[in-house]
mmCIF file of C-alpha atoms and ligand atoms in Angstrom:
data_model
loop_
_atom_site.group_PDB
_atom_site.id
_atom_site.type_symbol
_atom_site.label_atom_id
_atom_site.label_comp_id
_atom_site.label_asym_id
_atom_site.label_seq_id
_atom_site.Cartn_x
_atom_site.Cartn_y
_atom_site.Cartn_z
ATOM 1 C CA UNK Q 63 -36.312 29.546 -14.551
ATOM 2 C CA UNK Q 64 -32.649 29.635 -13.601
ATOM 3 C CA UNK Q 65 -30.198 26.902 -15.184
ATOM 4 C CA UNK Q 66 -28.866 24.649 -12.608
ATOM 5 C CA UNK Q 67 -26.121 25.509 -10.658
ATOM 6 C CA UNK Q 68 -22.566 23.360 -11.639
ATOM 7 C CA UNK Q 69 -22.745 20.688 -9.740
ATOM 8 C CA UNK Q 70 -19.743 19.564 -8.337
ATOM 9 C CA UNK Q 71 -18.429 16.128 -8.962
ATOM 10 C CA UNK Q 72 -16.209 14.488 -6.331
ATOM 11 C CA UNK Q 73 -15.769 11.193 -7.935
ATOM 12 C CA UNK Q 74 -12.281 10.101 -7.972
ATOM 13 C CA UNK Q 75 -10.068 10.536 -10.626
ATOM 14 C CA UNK Q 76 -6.779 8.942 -10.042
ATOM 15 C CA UNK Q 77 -6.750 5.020 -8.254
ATOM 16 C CA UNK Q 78 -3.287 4.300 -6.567
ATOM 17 C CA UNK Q 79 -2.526 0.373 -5.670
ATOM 18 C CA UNK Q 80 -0.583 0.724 -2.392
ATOM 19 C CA UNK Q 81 1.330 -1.352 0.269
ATOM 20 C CA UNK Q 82 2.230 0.729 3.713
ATOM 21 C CA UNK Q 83 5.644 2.695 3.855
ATOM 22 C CA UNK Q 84 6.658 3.450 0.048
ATOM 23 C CA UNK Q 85 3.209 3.528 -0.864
ATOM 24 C CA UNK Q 86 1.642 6.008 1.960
ATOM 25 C CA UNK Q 87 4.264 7.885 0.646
ATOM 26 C CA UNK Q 88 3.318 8.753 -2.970
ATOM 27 C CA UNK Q 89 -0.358 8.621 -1.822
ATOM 28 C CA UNK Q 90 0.054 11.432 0.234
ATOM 29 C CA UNK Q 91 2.100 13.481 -2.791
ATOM 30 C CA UNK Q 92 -1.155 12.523 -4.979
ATOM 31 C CA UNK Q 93 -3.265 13.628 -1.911
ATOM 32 C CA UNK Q 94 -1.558 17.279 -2.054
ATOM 33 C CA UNK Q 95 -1.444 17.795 -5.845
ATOM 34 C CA UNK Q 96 -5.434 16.367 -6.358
ATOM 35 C CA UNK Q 97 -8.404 17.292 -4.928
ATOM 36 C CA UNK Q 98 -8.915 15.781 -1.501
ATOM 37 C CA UNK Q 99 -11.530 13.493 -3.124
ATOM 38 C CA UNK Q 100 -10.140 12.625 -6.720
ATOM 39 C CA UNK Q 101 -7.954 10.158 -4.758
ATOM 40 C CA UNK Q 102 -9.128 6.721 -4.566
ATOM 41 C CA UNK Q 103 -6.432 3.750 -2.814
ATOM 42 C CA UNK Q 104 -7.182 0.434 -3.006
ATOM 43 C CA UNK Q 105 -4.621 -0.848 -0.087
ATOM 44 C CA UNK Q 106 -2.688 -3.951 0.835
ATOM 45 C CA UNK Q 107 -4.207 -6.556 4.025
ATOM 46 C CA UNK Q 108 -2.579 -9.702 3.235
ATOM 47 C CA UNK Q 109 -0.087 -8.181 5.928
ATOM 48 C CA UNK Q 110 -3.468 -7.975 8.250
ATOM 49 C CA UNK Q 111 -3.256 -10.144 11.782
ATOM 50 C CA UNK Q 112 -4.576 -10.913 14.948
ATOM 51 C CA UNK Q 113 -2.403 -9.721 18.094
ATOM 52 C CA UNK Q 114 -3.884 -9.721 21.443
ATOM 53 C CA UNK Q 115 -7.580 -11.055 20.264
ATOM 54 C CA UNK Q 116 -7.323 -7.325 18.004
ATOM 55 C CA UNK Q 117 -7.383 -7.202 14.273
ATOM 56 C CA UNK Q 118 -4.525 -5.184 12.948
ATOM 57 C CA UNK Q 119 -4.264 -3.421 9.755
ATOM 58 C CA UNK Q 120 -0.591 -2.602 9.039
ATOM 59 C CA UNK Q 121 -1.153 -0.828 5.766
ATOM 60 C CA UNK Q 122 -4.119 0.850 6.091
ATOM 61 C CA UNK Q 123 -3.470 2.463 9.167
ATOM 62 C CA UNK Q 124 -0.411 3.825 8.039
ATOM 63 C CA UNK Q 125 -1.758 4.807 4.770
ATOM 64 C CA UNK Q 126 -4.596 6.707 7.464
ATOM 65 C CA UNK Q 127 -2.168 8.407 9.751
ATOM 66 C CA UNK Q 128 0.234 9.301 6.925
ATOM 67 C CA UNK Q 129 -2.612 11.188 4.932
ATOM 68 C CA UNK Q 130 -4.183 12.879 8.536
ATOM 69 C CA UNK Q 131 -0.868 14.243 8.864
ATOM 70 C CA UNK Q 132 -0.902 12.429 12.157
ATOM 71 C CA UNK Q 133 2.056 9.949 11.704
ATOM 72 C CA UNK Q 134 5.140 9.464 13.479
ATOM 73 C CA UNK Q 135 8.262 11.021 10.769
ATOM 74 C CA UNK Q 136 10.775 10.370 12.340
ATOM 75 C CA UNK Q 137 10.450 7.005 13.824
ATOM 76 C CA UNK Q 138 8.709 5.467 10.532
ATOM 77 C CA UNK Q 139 5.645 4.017 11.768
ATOM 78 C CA UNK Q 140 2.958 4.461 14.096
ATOM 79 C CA UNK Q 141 1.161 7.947 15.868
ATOM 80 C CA UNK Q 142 3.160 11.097 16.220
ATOM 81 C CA UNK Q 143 2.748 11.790 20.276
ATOM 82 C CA UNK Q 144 2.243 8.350 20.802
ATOM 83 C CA UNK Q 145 2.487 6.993 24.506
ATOM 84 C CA UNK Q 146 3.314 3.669 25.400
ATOM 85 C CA UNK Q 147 1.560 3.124 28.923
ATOM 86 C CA UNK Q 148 -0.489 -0.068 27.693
ATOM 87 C CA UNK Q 149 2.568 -1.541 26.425
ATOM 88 C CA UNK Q 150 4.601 -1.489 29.461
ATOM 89 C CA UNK Q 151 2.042 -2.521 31.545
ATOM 90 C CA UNK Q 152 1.471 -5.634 29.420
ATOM 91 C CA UNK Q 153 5.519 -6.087 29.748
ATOM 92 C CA UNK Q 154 5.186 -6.033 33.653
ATOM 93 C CA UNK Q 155 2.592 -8.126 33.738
ATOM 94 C CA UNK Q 156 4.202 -10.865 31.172
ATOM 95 C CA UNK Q 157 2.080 -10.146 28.638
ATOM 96 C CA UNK Q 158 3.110 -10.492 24.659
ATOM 97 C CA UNK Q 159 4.725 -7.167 23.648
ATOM 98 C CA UNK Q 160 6.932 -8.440 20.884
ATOM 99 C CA UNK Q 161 4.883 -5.846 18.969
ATOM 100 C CA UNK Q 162 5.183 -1.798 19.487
ATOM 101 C CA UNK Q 163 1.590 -0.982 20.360
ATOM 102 C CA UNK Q 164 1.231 2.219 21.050
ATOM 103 C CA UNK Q 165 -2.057 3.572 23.227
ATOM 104 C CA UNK Q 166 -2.988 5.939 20.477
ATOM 105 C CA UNK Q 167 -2.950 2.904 17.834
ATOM 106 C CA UNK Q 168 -4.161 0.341 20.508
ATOM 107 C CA UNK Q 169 -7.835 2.589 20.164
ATOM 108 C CA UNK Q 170 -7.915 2.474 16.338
ATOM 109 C CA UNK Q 171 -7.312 -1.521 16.774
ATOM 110 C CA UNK Q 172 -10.054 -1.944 19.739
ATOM 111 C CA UNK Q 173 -12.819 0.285 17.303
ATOM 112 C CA UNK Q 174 -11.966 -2.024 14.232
ATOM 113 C CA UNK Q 175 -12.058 -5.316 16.457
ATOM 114 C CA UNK Q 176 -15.518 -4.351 18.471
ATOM 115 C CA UNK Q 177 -16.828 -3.359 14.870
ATOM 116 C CA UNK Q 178 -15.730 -6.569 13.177
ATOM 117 C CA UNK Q 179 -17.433 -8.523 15.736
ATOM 118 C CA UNK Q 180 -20.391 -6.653 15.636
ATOM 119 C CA UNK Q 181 -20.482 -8.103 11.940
ATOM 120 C CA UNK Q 182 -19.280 -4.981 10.220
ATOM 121 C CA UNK Q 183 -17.401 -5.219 7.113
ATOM 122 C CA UNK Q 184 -13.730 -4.138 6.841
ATOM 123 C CA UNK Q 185 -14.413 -1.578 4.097
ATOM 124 C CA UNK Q 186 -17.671 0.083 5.910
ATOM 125 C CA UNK Q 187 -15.345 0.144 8.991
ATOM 126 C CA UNK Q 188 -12.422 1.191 7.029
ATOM 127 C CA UNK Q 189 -14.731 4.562 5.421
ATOM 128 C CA UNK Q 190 -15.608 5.709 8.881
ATOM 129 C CA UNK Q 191 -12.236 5.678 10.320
ATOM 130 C CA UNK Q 192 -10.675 7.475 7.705
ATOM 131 C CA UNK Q 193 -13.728 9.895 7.831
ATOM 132 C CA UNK Q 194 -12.746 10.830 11.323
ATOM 133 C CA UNK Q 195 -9.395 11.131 10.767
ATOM 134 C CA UNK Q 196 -11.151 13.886 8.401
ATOM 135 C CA UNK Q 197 -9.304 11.968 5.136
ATOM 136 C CA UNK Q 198 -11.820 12.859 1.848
ATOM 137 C CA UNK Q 199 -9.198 9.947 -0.455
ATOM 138 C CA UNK Q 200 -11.868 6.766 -1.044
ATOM 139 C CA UNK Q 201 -9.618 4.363 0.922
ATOM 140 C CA UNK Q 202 -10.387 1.119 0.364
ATOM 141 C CA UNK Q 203 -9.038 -2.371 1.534
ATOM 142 C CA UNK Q 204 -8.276 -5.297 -1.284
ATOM 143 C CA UNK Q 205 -10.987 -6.958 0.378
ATOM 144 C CA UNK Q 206 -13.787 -7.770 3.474
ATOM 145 C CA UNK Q 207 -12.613 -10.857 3.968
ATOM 146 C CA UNK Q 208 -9.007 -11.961 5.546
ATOM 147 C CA UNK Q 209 -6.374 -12.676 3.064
ATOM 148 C CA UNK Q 210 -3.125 -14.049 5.015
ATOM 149 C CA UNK Q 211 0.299 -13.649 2.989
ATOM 150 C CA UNK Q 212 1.960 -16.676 3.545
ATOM 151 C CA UNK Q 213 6.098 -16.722 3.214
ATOM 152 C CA UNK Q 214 7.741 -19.528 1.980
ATOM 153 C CA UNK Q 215 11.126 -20.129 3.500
ATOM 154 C CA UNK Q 216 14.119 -21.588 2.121
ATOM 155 C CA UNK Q 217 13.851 -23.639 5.037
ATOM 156 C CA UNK Q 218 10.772 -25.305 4.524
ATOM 157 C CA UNK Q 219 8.603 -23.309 6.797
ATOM 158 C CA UNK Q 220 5.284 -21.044 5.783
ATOM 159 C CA UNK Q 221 5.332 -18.218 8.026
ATOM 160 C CA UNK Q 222 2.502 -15.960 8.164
ATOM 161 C CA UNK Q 223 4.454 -12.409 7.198
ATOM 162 C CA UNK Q 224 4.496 -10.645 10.461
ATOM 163 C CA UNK Q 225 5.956 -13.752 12.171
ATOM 164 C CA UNK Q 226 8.404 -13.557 8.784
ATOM 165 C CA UNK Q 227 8.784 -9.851 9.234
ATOM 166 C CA UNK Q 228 8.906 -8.529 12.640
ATOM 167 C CA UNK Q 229 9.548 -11.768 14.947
ATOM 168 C CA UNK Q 230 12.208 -12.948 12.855
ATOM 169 C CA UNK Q 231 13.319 -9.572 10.925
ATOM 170 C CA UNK Q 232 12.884 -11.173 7.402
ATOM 171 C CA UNK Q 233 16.054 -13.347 8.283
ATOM 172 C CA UNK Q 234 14.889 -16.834 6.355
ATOM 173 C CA UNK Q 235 15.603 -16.843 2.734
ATOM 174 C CA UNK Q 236 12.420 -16.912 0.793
ATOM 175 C CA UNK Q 237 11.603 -19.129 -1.988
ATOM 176 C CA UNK Q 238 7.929 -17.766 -2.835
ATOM 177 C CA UNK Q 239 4.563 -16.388 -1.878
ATOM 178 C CA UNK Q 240 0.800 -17.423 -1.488
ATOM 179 C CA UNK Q 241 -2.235 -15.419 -0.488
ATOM 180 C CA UNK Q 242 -4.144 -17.608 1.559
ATOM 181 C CA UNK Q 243 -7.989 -17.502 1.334
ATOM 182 C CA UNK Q 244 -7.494 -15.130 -1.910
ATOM 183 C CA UNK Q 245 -9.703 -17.280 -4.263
ATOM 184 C CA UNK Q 246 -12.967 -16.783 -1.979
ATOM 185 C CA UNK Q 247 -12.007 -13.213 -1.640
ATOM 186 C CA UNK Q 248 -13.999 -10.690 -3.186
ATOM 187 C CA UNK Q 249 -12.620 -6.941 -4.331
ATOM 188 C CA UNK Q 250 -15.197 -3.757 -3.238
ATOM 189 C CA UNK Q 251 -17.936 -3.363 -5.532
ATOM 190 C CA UNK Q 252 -16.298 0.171 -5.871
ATOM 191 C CA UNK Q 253 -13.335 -0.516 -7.143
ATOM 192 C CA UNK Q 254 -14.177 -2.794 -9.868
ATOM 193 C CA UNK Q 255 -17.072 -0.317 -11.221
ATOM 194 C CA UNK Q 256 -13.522 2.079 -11.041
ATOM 195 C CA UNK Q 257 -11.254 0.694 -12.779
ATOM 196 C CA UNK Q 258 -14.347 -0.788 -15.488
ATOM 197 C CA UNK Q 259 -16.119 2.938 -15.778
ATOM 198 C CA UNK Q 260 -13.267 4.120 -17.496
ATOM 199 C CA UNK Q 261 -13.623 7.669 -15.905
ATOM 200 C CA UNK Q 262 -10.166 7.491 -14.172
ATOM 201 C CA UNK Q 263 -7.367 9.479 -15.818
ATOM 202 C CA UNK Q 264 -4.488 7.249 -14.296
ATOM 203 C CA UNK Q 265 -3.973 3.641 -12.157
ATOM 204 C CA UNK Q 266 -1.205 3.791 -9.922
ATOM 205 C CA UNK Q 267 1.077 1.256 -8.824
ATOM 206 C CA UNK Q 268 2.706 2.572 -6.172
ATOM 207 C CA UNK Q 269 6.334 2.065 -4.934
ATOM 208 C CA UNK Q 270 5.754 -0.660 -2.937
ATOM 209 C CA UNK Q 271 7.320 -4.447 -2.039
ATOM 210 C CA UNK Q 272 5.436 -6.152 -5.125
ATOM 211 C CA UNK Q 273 5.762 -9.838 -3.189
ATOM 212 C CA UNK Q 274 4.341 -8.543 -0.072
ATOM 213 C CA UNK Q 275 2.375 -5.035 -0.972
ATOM 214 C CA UNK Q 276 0.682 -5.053 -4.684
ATOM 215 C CA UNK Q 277 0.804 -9.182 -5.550
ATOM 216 C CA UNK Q 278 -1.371 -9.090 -2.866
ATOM 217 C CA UNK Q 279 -4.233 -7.152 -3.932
ATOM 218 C CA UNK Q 280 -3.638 -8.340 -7.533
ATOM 219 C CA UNK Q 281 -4.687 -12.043 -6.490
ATOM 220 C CA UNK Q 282 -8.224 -10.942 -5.135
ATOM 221 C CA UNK Q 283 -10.289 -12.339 -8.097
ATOM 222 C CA UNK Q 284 -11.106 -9.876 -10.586
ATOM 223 C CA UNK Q 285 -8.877 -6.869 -9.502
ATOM 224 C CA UNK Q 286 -6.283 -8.154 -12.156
ATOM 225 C CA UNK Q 287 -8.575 -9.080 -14.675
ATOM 226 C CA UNK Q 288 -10.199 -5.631 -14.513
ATOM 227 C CA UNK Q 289 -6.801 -4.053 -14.383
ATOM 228 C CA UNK Q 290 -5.850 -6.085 -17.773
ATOM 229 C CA UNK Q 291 -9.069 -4.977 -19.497
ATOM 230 C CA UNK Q 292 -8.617 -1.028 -18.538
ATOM 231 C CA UNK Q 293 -7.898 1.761 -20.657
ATOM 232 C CA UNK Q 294 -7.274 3.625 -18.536
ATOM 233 C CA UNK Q 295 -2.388 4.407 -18.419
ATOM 234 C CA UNK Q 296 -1.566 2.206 -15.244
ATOM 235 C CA UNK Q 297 1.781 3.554 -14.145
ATOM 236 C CA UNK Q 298 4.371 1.813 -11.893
ATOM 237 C CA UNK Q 299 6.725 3.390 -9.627
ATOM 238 C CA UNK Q 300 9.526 1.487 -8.707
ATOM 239 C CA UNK Q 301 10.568 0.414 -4.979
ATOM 240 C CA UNK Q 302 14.127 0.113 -6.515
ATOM 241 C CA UNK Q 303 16.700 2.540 -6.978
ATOM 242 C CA UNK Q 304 20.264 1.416 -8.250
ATOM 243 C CA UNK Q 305 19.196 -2.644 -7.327
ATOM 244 C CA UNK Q 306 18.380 -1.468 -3.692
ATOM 245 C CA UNK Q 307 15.051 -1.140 -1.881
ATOM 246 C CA UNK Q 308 14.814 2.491 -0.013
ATOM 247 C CA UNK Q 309 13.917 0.372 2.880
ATOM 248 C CA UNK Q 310 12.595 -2.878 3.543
ATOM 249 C CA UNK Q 311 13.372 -6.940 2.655
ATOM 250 C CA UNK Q 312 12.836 -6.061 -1.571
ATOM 251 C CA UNK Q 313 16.132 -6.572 -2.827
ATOM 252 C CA UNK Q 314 16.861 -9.925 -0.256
ATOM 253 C CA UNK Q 315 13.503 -11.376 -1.947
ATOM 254 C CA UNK Q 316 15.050 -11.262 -4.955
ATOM 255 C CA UNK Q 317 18.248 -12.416 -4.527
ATOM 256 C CA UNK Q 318 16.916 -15.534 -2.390
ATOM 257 C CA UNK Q 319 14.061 -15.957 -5.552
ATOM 258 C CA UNK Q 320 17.078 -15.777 -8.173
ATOM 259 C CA UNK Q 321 15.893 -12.457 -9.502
ATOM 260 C CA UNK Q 322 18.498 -9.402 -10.454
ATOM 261 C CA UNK Q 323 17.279 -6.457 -7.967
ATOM 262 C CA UNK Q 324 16.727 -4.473 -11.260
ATOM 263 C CA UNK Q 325 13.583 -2.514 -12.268
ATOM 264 C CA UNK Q 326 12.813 -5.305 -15.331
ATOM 265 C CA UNK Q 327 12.057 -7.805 -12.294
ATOM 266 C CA UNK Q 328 9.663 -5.790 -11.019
ATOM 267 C CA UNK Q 329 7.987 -5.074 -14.626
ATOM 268 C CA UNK Q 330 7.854 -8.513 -14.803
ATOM 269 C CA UNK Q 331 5.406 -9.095 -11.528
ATOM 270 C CA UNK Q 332 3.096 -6.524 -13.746
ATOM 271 C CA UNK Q 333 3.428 -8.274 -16.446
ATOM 272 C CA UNK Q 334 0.428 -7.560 -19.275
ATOM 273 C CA UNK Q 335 -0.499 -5.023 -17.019
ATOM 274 C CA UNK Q 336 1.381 -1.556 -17.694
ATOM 275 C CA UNK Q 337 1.196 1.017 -19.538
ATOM 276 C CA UNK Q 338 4.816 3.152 -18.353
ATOM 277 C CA UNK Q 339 6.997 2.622 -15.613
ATOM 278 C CA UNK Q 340 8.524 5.491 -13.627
ATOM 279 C CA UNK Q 341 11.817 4.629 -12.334
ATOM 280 C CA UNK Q 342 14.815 6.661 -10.664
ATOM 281 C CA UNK Q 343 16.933 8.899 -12.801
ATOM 282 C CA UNK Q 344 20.009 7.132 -11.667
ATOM 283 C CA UNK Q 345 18.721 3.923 -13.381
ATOM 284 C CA UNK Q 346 17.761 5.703 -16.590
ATOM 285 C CA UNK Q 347 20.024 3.080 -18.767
ATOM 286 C CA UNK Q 348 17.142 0.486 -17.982
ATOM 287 C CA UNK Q 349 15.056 2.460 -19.933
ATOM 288 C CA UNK Q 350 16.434 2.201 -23.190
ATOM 289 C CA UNK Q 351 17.723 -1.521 -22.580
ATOM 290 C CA UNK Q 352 15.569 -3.324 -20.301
ATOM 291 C CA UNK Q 353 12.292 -2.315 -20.448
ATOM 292 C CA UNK Q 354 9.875 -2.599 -23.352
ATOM 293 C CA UNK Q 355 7.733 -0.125 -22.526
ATOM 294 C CA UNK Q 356 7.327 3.633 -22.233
ATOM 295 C CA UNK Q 357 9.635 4.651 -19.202
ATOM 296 C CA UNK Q 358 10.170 8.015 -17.665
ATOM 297 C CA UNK Q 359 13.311 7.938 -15.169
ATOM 298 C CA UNK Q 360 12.750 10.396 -12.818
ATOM 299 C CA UNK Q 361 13.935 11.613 -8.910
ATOM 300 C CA UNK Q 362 12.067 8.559 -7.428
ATOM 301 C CA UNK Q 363 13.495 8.863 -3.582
ATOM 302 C CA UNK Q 364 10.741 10.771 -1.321
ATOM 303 C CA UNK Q 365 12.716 12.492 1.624
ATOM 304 C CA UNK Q 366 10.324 15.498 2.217
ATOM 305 C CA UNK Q 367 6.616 16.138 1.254
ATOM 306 C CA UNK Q 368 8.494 18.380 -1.328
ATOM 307 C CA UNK Q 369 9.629 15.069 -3.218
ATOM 308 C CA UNK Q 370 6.337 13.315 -2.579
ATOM 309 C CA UNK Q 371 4.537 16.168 -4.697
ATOM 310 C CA UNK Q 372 7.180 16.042 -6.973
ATOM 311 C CA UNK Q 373 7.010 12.790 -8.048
ATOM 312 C CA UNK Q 374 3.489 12.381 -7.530
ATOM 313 C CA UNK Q 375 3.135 15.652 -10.357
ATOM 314 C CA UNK Q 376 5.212 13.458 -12.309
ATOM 315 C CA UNK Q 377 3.015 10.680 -12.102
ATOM 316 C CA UNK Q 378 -0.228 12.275 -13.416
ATOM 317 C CA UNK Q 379 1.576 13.901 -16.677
ATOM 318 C CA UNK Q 380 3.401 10.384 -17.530
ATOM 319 C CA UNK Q 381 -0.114 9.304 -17.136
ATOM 320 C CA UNK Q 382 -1.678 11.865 -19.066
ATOM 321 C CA UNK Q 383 0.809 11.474 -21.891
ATOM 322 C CA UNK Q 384 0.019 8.021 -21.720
ATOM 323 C CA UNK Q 385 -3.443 8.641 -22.194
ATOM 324 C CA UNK Q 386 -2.934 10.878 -25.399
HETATM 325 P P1 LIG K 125 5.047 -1.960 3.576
HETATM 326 O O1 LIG K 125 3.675 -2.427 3.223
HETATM 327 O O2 LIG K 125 5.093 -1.182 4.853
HETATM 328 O O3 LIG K 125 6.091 -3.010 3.434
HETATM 329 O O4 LIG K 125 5.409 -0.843 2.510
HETATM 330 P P2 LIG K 125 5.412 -0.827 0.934
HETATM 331 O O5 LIG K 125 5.412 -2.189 0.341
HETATM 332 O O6 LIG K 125 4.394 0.143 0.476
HETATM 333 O O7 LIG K 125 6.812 -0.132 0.730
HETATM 334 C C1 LIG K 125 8.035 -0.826 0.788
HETATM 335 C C2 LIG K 125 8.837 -0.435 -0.433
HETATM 336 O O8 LIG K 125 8.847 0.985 -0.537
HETATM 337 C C3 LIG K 125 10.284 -0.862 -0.356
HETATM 338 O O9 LIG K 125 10.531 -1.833 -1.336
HETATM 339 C C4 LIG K 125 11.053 0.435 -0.626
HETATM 340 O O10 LIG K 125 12.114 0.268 -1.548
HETATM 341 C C5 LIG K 125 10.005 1.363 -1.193
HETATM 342 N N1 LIG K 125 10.239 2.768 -0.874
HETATM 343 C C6 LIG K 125 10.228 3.350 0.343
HETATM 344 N N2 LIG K 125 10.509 4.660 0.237
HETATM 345 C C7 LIG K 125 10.692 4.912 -1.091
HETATM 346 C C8 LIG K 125 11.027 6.097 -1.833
HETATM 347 O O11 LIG K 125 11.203 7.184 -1.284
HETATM 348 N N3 LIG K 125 11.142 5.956 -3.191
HETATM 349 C C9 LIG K 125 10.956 4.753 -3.823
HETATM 350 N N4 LIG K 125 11.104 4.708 -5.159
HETATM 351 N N5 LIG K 125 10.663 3.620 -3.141
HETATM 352 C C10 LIG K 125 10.528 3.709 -1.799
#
């Protein structure tokens, strides 16, 4: 009898916690320098809403066309090749365009929405679109069910975040945050037996908007609990660099909130949950003054795929130092 051939394991190895922009970006470094499959991402969709009776997923569609290789570089968002005939037709006829839908996009939104209706949930849906995008990561959303990320003005108004975000181009000061529906949430099965099974060699907290991005999937019952409990090194890249976002409303929120724009803020939304923080060589006084915790202050600003591997490389041997 012949011994049994290795068997090859495709489980993932590494889980990364990710919003859209700065997150898509270090998953797709960890994409290159793992194994297609050893990536897991459990993504952001409190920034999920309905626009034209379709359900749209912000982050996980550009977490999907950033890791097919398919997304637009130089504008930022959306499909590389994208046309725009749907959109202006909707503009000559009156309709709402306030948002940049391209026709590309506009069929990922229509298979989600027909699928949702049919009952479907957002994960199942979530596993075949990546599939034919050909993606092998395990990309999951926080959750099934809608969670709505609600923005509290300094104004007195709760504006759901795209109305905060893209009608009014994060303009109102904000005085805090809630995640509406979180508490009947429920995280996939998957990702808790992850983060539990203690198989993974590293948790990732990407460099995202914590308020809008990771605080999100942290309030989905049990994902922060489970976090807490794992020994597994949960790393932290910071959104910051020198007290300014790379891009985005980051440092604002924390001004309006009475936070310093300084890496120790964003520790702080972690809190009891890290292991090391990663955070730009430029800041590396914080490291010795600011935050009590292993740090490793590296190039943190991803211009090229080059500096996504880069850091991402960096990432895993923090991690596996961590682990030691
Ligand atoms: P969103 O869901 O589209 O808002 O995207 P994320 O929350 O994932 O990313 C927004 C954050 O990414 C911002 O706070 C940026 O500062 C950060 N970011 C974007 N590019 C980079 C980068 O190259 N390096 C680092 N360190 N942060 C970045």
């Amino acid at each position: 009898m012949t011994s049994a051939p290795n068997r090859k394991t495709t489980a993932p190895s590494v889980l990364a916690l990710s919003g859209g922009i700065g997150g898509a970006k270090l998953d797709l470094g960890l994409y290159h320098v793992l194994k297609p499959w050893e990536l897991a991402v459990a993504a952001n969709t409190g920034d999920d809403f309905e626009h034209l009776g379709l359900t749209i997923c912000p982050d996980l569609d550009t977490i999907m066309y950033t890791l097919s290789g398919t997304s637009d570089e130089v504008r930022g968002w959306g499909r590389q090749g994208e046309t725009w005939a749907c959109l202006s037709q909707l503009k000559e006829i009156g309709g709402s365009s306030w948002f940049g839908l391209g026709d590309k996009d506009l069929a990922v939104h229509l298979y989600r929405t027909e699928l949702l209706r049919q009952g479907k949930p957002l994960g199942e849906i979530t596993g075949n679109l990546f599939a034919s995008f050909g993606i092998k990561a395990q990309v999951m959303p926080m959750a099934d069910q809608p969670v709505g990320t609600i923005v509290h003005t300094t104004d007195g108004r709760d504006l759901p975040f795209q109305r905060y975000f893209v009608e009014e181009r994060c303009a109102p000061g904000v005085r805090g945050f809630t995640y509406q529906d979180a508490e009947t949430a429920t995280p996939p099965t998957a990702l808790l037996a992850m983060i539990r099974g203690g198989n993974l060699r590293a948790i990732v907290i990407c460099p995202s908007n914590p308020f809008v991005s990771i605080n999100p999937i942290l309030s989905i019952p049990g994902i922060r609990e489970a976090l807490a409990a794992s020994k597994t090194p949960i790393v932290a890249v910071s959104p910051l660099i020198g007290g300014a976002a790379v891009k985005g409303p980051l440092a604002k929120m924390l001004a309006e909130m009475g936070l310093p724009a300084s890496n120790r803020s964003i520790a702080d939304q972690y809190k009891g949950l890290l292991t090391g923080m990663i955070i730009d060589k430029t800041d590396g006084d914080d490291a010795n003054n600011q935050l009590e915790m292993p740090v490793l202050a590296v190039n943190t600003l991803m211009n090229s795929l080059e500096d996504r591997k880069r850091l991402a490389q960096d990432v895993l041997e923090f991690a596996d130092r961590l682990g030691e």
